[in-house]
Backbone as JSON, one array per atom type, in Angstrom:
{
  "sequence": "MNYTAEAPAVWEPAFADAGDCLLSSDQCVVRGQHYFVKGLIEIPVVDAGEVFSWGVWVSLSRANFSRAADLWDRPGRESEEPYFGWLTTDLPVYPATTLNLKTHVHTRPVGERPYVELEPTHHPLAVEQRTGITMDRVREIATAVLHSRGGEQR",
  "N": [[-61.62, -36.7, -5.2], [-59.07, -37.35, -5.12], [-55.75, -36.3, -5.23], [-52.76, -35.66, -6.99], [-49.2, -35.84, -7.29], [-47.04, -35.09, -9.94], [-44.37, -35.73, -10.09], [-41.47, -36.63, -8.08], [-40.34, -34.47, -5.36], [-37.69, -33.76, -5.78], [-37.3, -33.82, -8.5], [-36.31, -32.26, -11.53], [-37.1, -30.3, -14.38], [-34.97, -30.28, -16.3], [-33.86, -32.8, -15.99], [-35.22, -34.46, -17.68], [-34.07, -34.89, -20.12], [-31.74, -36.19, -19.58], [-29.59, -39.04, -19.66], [-29.34, -40.68, -17.42], [-31.58, -40.49, -15.99], [-35.07, -40.92, -15.29], [-38.55, -40.58, -15.74], [-41.58, -41.85, -15.26], [-45.09, -42.7, -15.23], [-45.27, -44.17, -12.96], [-42.73, -44.79, -11.92], [-39.49, -43.49, -10.97], [-36.23, -42.36, -11.63], [-33.39, -40.66, -10.57], [-30.54, -39.29, -11.68], [-29.33, -41.8, -11.76], [-29.03, -42.63, -9.2], [-30.95, -42.22, -7.23], [-34.08, -43.45, -6.32], [-37.5, -43.89, -6.99], [-40.96, -44.6, -6.33], [-44.41, -44.36, -7.27], [-47.2, -44.0, -5.2], [-50.2, -44.4, -3.17], [-51.44, -42.51, -0.56], [-53.91, -43.26, 1.51], [-56.89, -42.02, 2.9], [-59.45, -42.41, 5.15], [-62.77, -41.16, 4.65], [-64.72, -40.22, 7.01], [-67.41, -39.47, 7.33], [-68.61, -40.03, 4.99], [-68.19, -42.54, 4.02], [-66.23, -43.06, 2.11], [-63.02, -42.87, 0.4], [-60.33, -40.66, 0.55], [-57.51, -39.8, -1.4], [-54.03, -39.24, -1.65], [-51.8, -38.98, -4.34], [-48.62, -39.85, -4.24], [-44.99, -39.63, -4.18], [-42.42, -41.93, -3.23], [-39.24, -42.48, -1.95], [-37.06, -45.21, -2.52], [-34.7, -47.7, -1.49], [-31.96, -48.73, -3.61], [-31.93, -51.54, -3.9], [-34.54, -52.29, -3.09], [-36.09, -50.9, -4.92], [-35.24, -52.12, -7.31], [-36.2, -54.71, -6.82], [-38.97, -54.24, -6.66], [-39.37, -53.29, -9.26], [-38.67, -55.56, -10.76], [-40.78, -57.19, -10.15], [-42.96, -55.84, -11.12], [-44.91, -56.39, -13.17], [-45.83, -58.87, -12.44], [-48.11, -61.32, -11.5], [-49.37, -61.85, -8.21], [-47.57, -60.28, -6.91], [-48.37, -58.76, -4.73], [-47.92, -60.18, -2.42], [-45.46, -59.55, -1.47], [-43.26, -58.36, 1.08], [-43.73, -55.18, 2.76], [-41.99, -52.28, 1.54], [-39.53, -50.19, 2.93], [-39.53, -46.65, 2.87], [-38.99, -43.12, 2.09], [-41.06, -40.3, 2.18], [-41.35, -38.3, -0.6], [-42.8, -36.15, -1.51], [-44.09, -32.98, -1.27], [-46.71, -31.8, 0.44], [-48.44, -29.08, 0.5], [-50.65, -28.36, 1.97], [-50.52, -28.89, 4.62], [-49.41, -27.88, 7.88], [-46.8, -28.49, 8.67], [-43.92, -29.64, 6.97], [-44.23, -32.35, 4.62], [-42.26, -33.75, 3.5], [-39.85, -36.29, 3.61], [-41.11, -37.93, 5.55], [-41.38, -41.02, 7.25], [-42.17, -44.09, 5.64], [-44.03, -47.07, 4.71], [-44.21, -49.04, 1.9], [-46.7, -50.7, 0.43], [-47.05, -53.23, -1.81], [-49.52, -53.84, -4.28], [-52.03, -55.78, -6.17], [-51.2, -56.37, -9.67], [-51.51, -53.56, -11.76], [-52.61, -51.93, -9.89], [-51.92, -49.06, -7.86], [-49.27, -48.86, -5.42], [-49.91, -49.01, -1.89], [-49.32, -46.51, 0.44], [-48.18, -46.41, 3.56], [-47.98, -44.38, 6.31], [-45.51, -43.81, 8.87], [-46.69, -44.09, 12.18], [-46.94, -41.18, 13.52], [-47.08, -37.92, 15.11], [-47.52, -36.14, 13.07], [-49.69, -34.13, 11.14], [-50.69, -35.29, 8.69], [-50.14, -38.07, 9.02], [-51.76, -38.51, 11.25], [-54.27, -38.0, 10.15], [-54.38, -40.08, 8.32], [-54.59, -42.27, 10.03], [-56.89, -41.67, 11.59], [-58.87, -40.65, 9.97], [-60.84, -38.26, 7.97], [-63.19, -35.59, 7.5], [-65.87, -34.72, 5.2], [-65.92, -32.01, 5.06], [-63.25, -31.36, 5.6], [-62.1, -32.5, 3.29], [-63.13, -30.73, 1.37], [-61.81, -28.42, 2.24], [-59.13, -29.14, 1.77], [-59.3, -29.41, -1.01], [-59.8, -26.73, -1.8], [-57.43, -25.55, -0.87], [-55.44, -26.93, -2.41], [-56.18, -26.26, -4.99], [-55.53, -23.63, -4.98], [-52.83, -23.6, -4.7], [-49.55, -23.93, -6.14], [-48.71, -26.54, -8.42], [-50.54, -28.5, -7.7], [-52.57, -31.06, -8.82], [-55.71, -32.0, -9.77], [-57.33, -35.18, -9.8]],
  "CA": [[-61.24, -37.41, -4.0], [-57.67, -37.73, -5.27], [-54.83, -35.3, -5.75], [-51.54, -36.38, -7.26], [-48.0, -35.17, -7.7], [-46.57, -35.67, -11.14], [-42.97, -36.12, -9.94], [-40.91, -36.4, -6.76], [-39.94, -33.06, -5.13], [-36.35, -33.55, -6.3], [-37.23, -33.86, -9.99], [-36.17, -31.0, -12.19], [-37.37, -30.46, -15.81], [-33.77, -30.57, -17.05], [-33.54, -34.22, -15.93], [-35.99, -35.22, -18.69], [-33.18, -35.2, -21.27], [-30.53, -36.86, -19.09], [-29.58, -40.48, -19.83], [-29.4, -41.43, -16.15], [-32.8, -40.06, -15.3], [-36.3, -41.46, -15.94], [-39.75, -40.28, -15.05], [-42.77, -42.47, -15.88], [-46.25, -42.4, -14.35], [-45.14, -45.03, -11.76], [-41.37, -44.94, -11.38], [-38.6, -42.37, -11.31], [-34.78, -42.48, -11.27], [-32.65, -39.38, -10.67], [-29.04, -39.4, -11.78], [-28.93, -43.17, -11.56], [-28.66, -42.85, -7.73], [-32.1, -42.0, -6.36], [-35.13, -44.26, -6.9], [-38.82, -43.52, -6.46], [-42.17, -45.19, -6.89], [-45.62, -43.61, -6.93], [-48.2, -44.74, -4.49], [-51.36, -43.68, -2.64], [-51.75, -42.39, 0.84], [-55.38, -43.27, 1.57], [-57.44, -41.47, 4.16], [-60.91, -42.61, 5.2], [-63.65, -39.98, 4.87], [-65.5, -40.88, 8.02], [-68.83, -39.15, 7.29], [-69.08, -40.31, 3.65], [-67.93, -43.91, 3.61], [-65.35, -43.02, 0.99], [-61.58, -42.73, 0.69], [-59.6, -39.58, -0.11], [-56.14, -40.27, -1.52], [-52.91, -38.45, -2.18], [-50.85, -39.67, -5.15], [-47.33, -39.35, -3.76], [-43.72, -40.39, -4.49], [-41.66, -42.4, -2.09], [-37.9, -42.95, -2.3], [-36.72, -46.58, -2.09], [-33.3, -48.08, -1.73], [-31.73, -49.33, -4.94], [-32.3, -52.93, -3.84], [-36.01, -52.39, -3.03], [-36.57, -50.4, -6.2], [-34.98, -53.18, -8.28], [-37.08, -55.8, -6.53], [-40.27, -53.78, -7.07], [-39.37, -53.23, -10.73], [-38.66, -56.92, -11.26], [-42.12, -57.8, -9.94], [-43.98, -54.85, -11.51], [-46.0, -56.95, -13.95], [-45.93, -60.28, -12.03], [-49.23, -61.63, -10.64], [-48.93, -62.29, -6.87], [-46.58, -59.35, -6.3], [-48.89, -58.17, -3.54], [-47.49, -60.97, -1.32], [-44.17, -58.98, -1.05], [-43.22, -57.55, 2.32], [-43.65, -53.77, 2.45], [-40.66, -51.63, 1.34], [-39.37, -48.92, 3.63], [-39.17, -45.49, 2.04], [-39.14, -41.76, 2.6], [-42.01, -39.56, 1.39], [-40.67, -37.25, -1.35], [-43.78, -35.23, -2.09], [-44.45, -31.94, -0.35], [-48.11, -31.49, 0.38], [-48.39, -27.79, 1.21], [-51.87, -28.06, 2.77], [-50.19, -29.23, 6.02], [-48.56, -26.83, 8.48], [-45.42, -28.99, 8.71], [-43.6, -30.33, 5.7], [-44.5, -33.82, 4.54], [-41.03, -34.32, 2.96], [-39.07, -37.19, 4.47], [-41.83, -38.73, 6.51], [-41.09, -42.43, 7.06], [-43.28, -44.83, 5.1], [-43.9, -48.42, 4.23], [-44.92, -49.11, 0.63], [-47.32, -51.99, 0.27], [-47.4, -53.56, -3.21], [-50.86, -54.39, -4.49], [-52.07, -56.54, -7.4], [-50.8, -55.71, -10.89], [-52.5, -52.58, -12.2], [-53.03, -51.03, -8.79], [-50.82, -48.34, -7.25], [-49.0, -49.27, -4.07], [-50.48, -48.28, -0.74], [-48.28, -45.9, 1.25], [-48.52, -46.33, 4.98], [-47.07, -43.51, 7.03], [-45.2, -44.17, 10.24], [-47.67, -43.44, 13.08], [-46.39, -40.08, 14.26], [-48.04, -36.86, 15.37], [-47.67, -35.24, 11.92], [-51.15, -34.09, 10.8], [-51.0, -36.22, 7.6], [-50.18, -39.41, 9.6], [-52.94, -38.55, 12.15], [-55.44, -38.1, 9.28], [-54.43, -41.46, 7.78], [-55.02, -43.19, 11.1], [-58.2, -41.42, 12.22], [-59.85, -40.22, 8.96], [-61.19, -36.88, 7.83], [-64.6, -35.36, 7.14], [-66.07, -34.09, 3.88], [-65.52, -30.59, 5.21], [-61.8, -31.33, 5.43], [-61.86, -32.76, 1.87], [-63.37, -29.44, 0.7], [-60.71, -27.54, 2.67], [-57.99, -29.62, 1.01], [-59.52, -29.05, -2.42], [-59.58, -25.3, -1.95], [-56.0, -25.26, -0.7], [-54.71, -27.47, -3.53], [-56.48, -25.49, -6.19], [-54.92, -22.3, -4.85], [-51.39, -23.7, -4.62], [-48.95, -24.36, -7.4], [-48.32, -27.94, -8.47], [-51.59, -29.44, -7.34], [-53.37, -31.44, -9.99], [-56.84, -32.83, -9.39], [-57.58, -36.35, -10.61]],
  "C": [[-59.78, -37.89, -4.08], [-56.88, -36.55, -5.84], [-53.5, -35.98, -5.95], [-50.4, -35.46, -7.63], [-47.44, -35.87, -8.93], [-45.14, -36.19, -11.06], [-42.52, -35.95, -8.53], [-40.45, -34.95, -6.58], [-38.56, -32.78, -5.67], [-36.21, -33.46, -7.79], [-37.15, -32.42, -10.52], [-36.44, -31.18, -13.7], [-36.16, -30.83, -16.62], [-33.4, -32.07, -17.04], [-34.21, -35.03, -17.06], [-35.13, -35.65, -19.88], [-31.9, -35.97, -20.87], [-30.67, -38.38, -19.23], [-29.72, -41.28, -18.56], [-30.6, -41.04, -15.34], [-34.02, -40.66, -16.05], [-37.49, -41.0, -15.04], [-40.91, -40.86, -15.87], [-43.93, -42.13, -14.96], [-46.14, -43.17, -13.06], [-43.76, -45.06, -11.12], [-40.54, -43.72, -11.78], [-37.18, -42.74, -10.84], [-34.15, -41.14, -11.55], [-31.17, -39.66, -10.58], [-28.52, -40.79, -11.51], [-28.6, -43.53, -10.14], [-29.9, -42.78, -6.8], [-33.34, -42.64, -7.08], [-36.43, -44.02, -6.2], [-39.91, -44.36, -7.1], [-43.34, -44.34, -6.44], [-46.63, -44.52, -6.24], [-49.32, -43.84, -3.95], [-51.36, -43.67, -1.13], [-53.29, -42.28, 0.93], [-55.85, -42.88, 2.91], [-58.95, -41.69, 4.15], [-61.68, -41.31, 5.39], [-64.77, -40.51, 5.72], [-67.05, -40.59, 7.88], [-69.4, -39.38, 5.86], [-68.88, -41.73, 3.23], [-67.09, -44.03, 2.4], [-63.94, -42.87, 1.39], [-61.05, -41.57, -0.15], [-58.18, -40.1, -0.24], [-55.24, -39.17, -2.13], [-52.06, -39.34, -3.05], [-49.5, -39.08, -4.88], [-46.19, -40.21, -4.29], [-42.98, -40.69, -3.24], [-40.33, -42.89, -2.61], [-37.69, -44.33, -1.72], [-35.21, -46.73, -2.24], [-33.18, -48.67, -3.12], [-32.21, -50.74, -4.96], [-33.86, -53.09, -3.84], [-36.61, -51.93, -4.34], [-36.42, -51.49, -7.27], [-35.9, -54.34, -8.07], [-38.48, -55.47, -7.03], [-40.4, -53.78, -8.6], [-39.4, -54.62, -11.35], [-40.02, -57.59, -11.17], [-43.28, -56.97, -10.46], [-45.21, -55.51, -12.2], [-46.3, -58.44, -13.54], [-47.15, -60.47, -11.11], [-48.71, -62.22, -9.3], [-47.95, -61.37, -6.19], [-47.03, -58.74, -4.98], [-48.5, -58.97, -2.28], [-46.1, -60.47, -0.78], [-44.31, -58.3, 0.29], [-43.16, -56.09, 1.9], [-42.21, -53.27, 2.34], [-40.62, -50.38, 2.19], [-39.02, -47.85, 2.67], [-39.42, -44.16, 2.76], [-40.11, -41.0, 1.65], [-41.2, -38.38, 0.73], [-41.66, -36.37, -2.12], [-44.19, -34.25, -1.0], [-45.91, -31.59, -0.57], [-48.34, -30.21, 1.19], [-49.7, -27.48, 2.0], [-51.66, -28.38, 4.27], [-49.24, -28.19, 6.58], [-47.08, -27.17, 8.56], [-45.13, -29.7, 7.43], [-43.87, -31.8, 5.75], [-43.26, -34.48, 3.96], [-40.32, -35.15, 4.03], [-39.79, -37.86, 5.59], [-41.53, -40.19, 6.21], [-42.35, -43.15, 6.62], [-42.99, -46.29, 4.93], [-44.8, -48.49, 2.98], [-45.42, -50.55, 0.47], [-47.71, -52.24, -1.21], [-48.77, -54.18, -3.25], [-50.9, -55.16, -5.8], [-51.69, -55.72, -8.61], [-51.91, -54.78, -11.39], [-52.98, -51.63, -11.12], [-51.8, -50.33, -8.18], [-50.55, -48.87, -5.88], [-49.71, -48.38, -3.03], [-49.31, -47.78, 0.11], [-48.8, -45.7, 2.65], [-47.49, -45.46, 5.69], [-46.74, -44.06, 8.39], [-46.17, -43.4, 11.2], [-47.03, -42.4, 14.0], [-47.52, -39.07, 14.56], [-48.18, -35.87, 14.21], [-49.13, -35.3, 11.49], [-51.55, -35.08, 9.7], [-51.11, -37.67, 8.18], [-51.39, -39.53, 10.53], [-54.21, -38.73, 11.26], [-55.53, -39.51, 8.72], [-54.97, -42.46, 8.83], [-56.48, -42.95, 11.49], [-59.27, -41.0, 11.2], [-60.1, -38.75, 9.0], [-62.68, -36.78, 7.49], [-64.7, -34.79, 5.74], [-65.71, -32.64, 3.91], [-64.02, -30.42, 5.03], [-61.42, -31.64, 3.96], [-62.05, -31.48, 1.1], [-62.26, -28.44, 0.98], [-59.43, -27.88, 1.88], [-58.15, -29.2, -0.46], [-59.3, -27.58, -2.69], [-58.09, -24.96, -1.85], [-55.17, -25.74, -1.91], [-54.92, -26.62, -4.8], [-55.85, -24.09, -6.16], [-53.37, -22.4, -4.7], [-50.85, -24.15, -5.95], [-48.6, -25.83, -7.27], [-49.36, -28.93, -8.11], [-52.42, -29.77, -8.56], [-54.47, -32.38, -9.47], [-57.0, -34.01, -10.36], [-58.99, -36.82, -10.32]]
}
């Protein structure tokens, strides 16, 4: 019920050895200029009473990334206002690219990944987040992800 991207779409393996780049399981910095956090796009599965989620990367401004990093291990961080960001994970199961969709990143309690809320547009991913999907759609996504490169099931 969860698929995740290991790095933002802009990450390149050569960055791993660069001093101005960082990739952890939760945060990423590219060339000391681009800042990302990992969060979850949660989609209700309407006929199962469950939630399907995409583990995605969102770019944040330097100021918002610094603020989120400062509060990363601080209890009560979930009271922060959401951070604006751009989706930087391409989910190839959708007919239109998911790159650069507008988002709001909602911090949750320490130990929980942020919740990524998509701007309410007509993009199929945003529609699914608002209206939910069925278990048949979950199976369809699973098949598509397992047959595409870069999809890792969790």
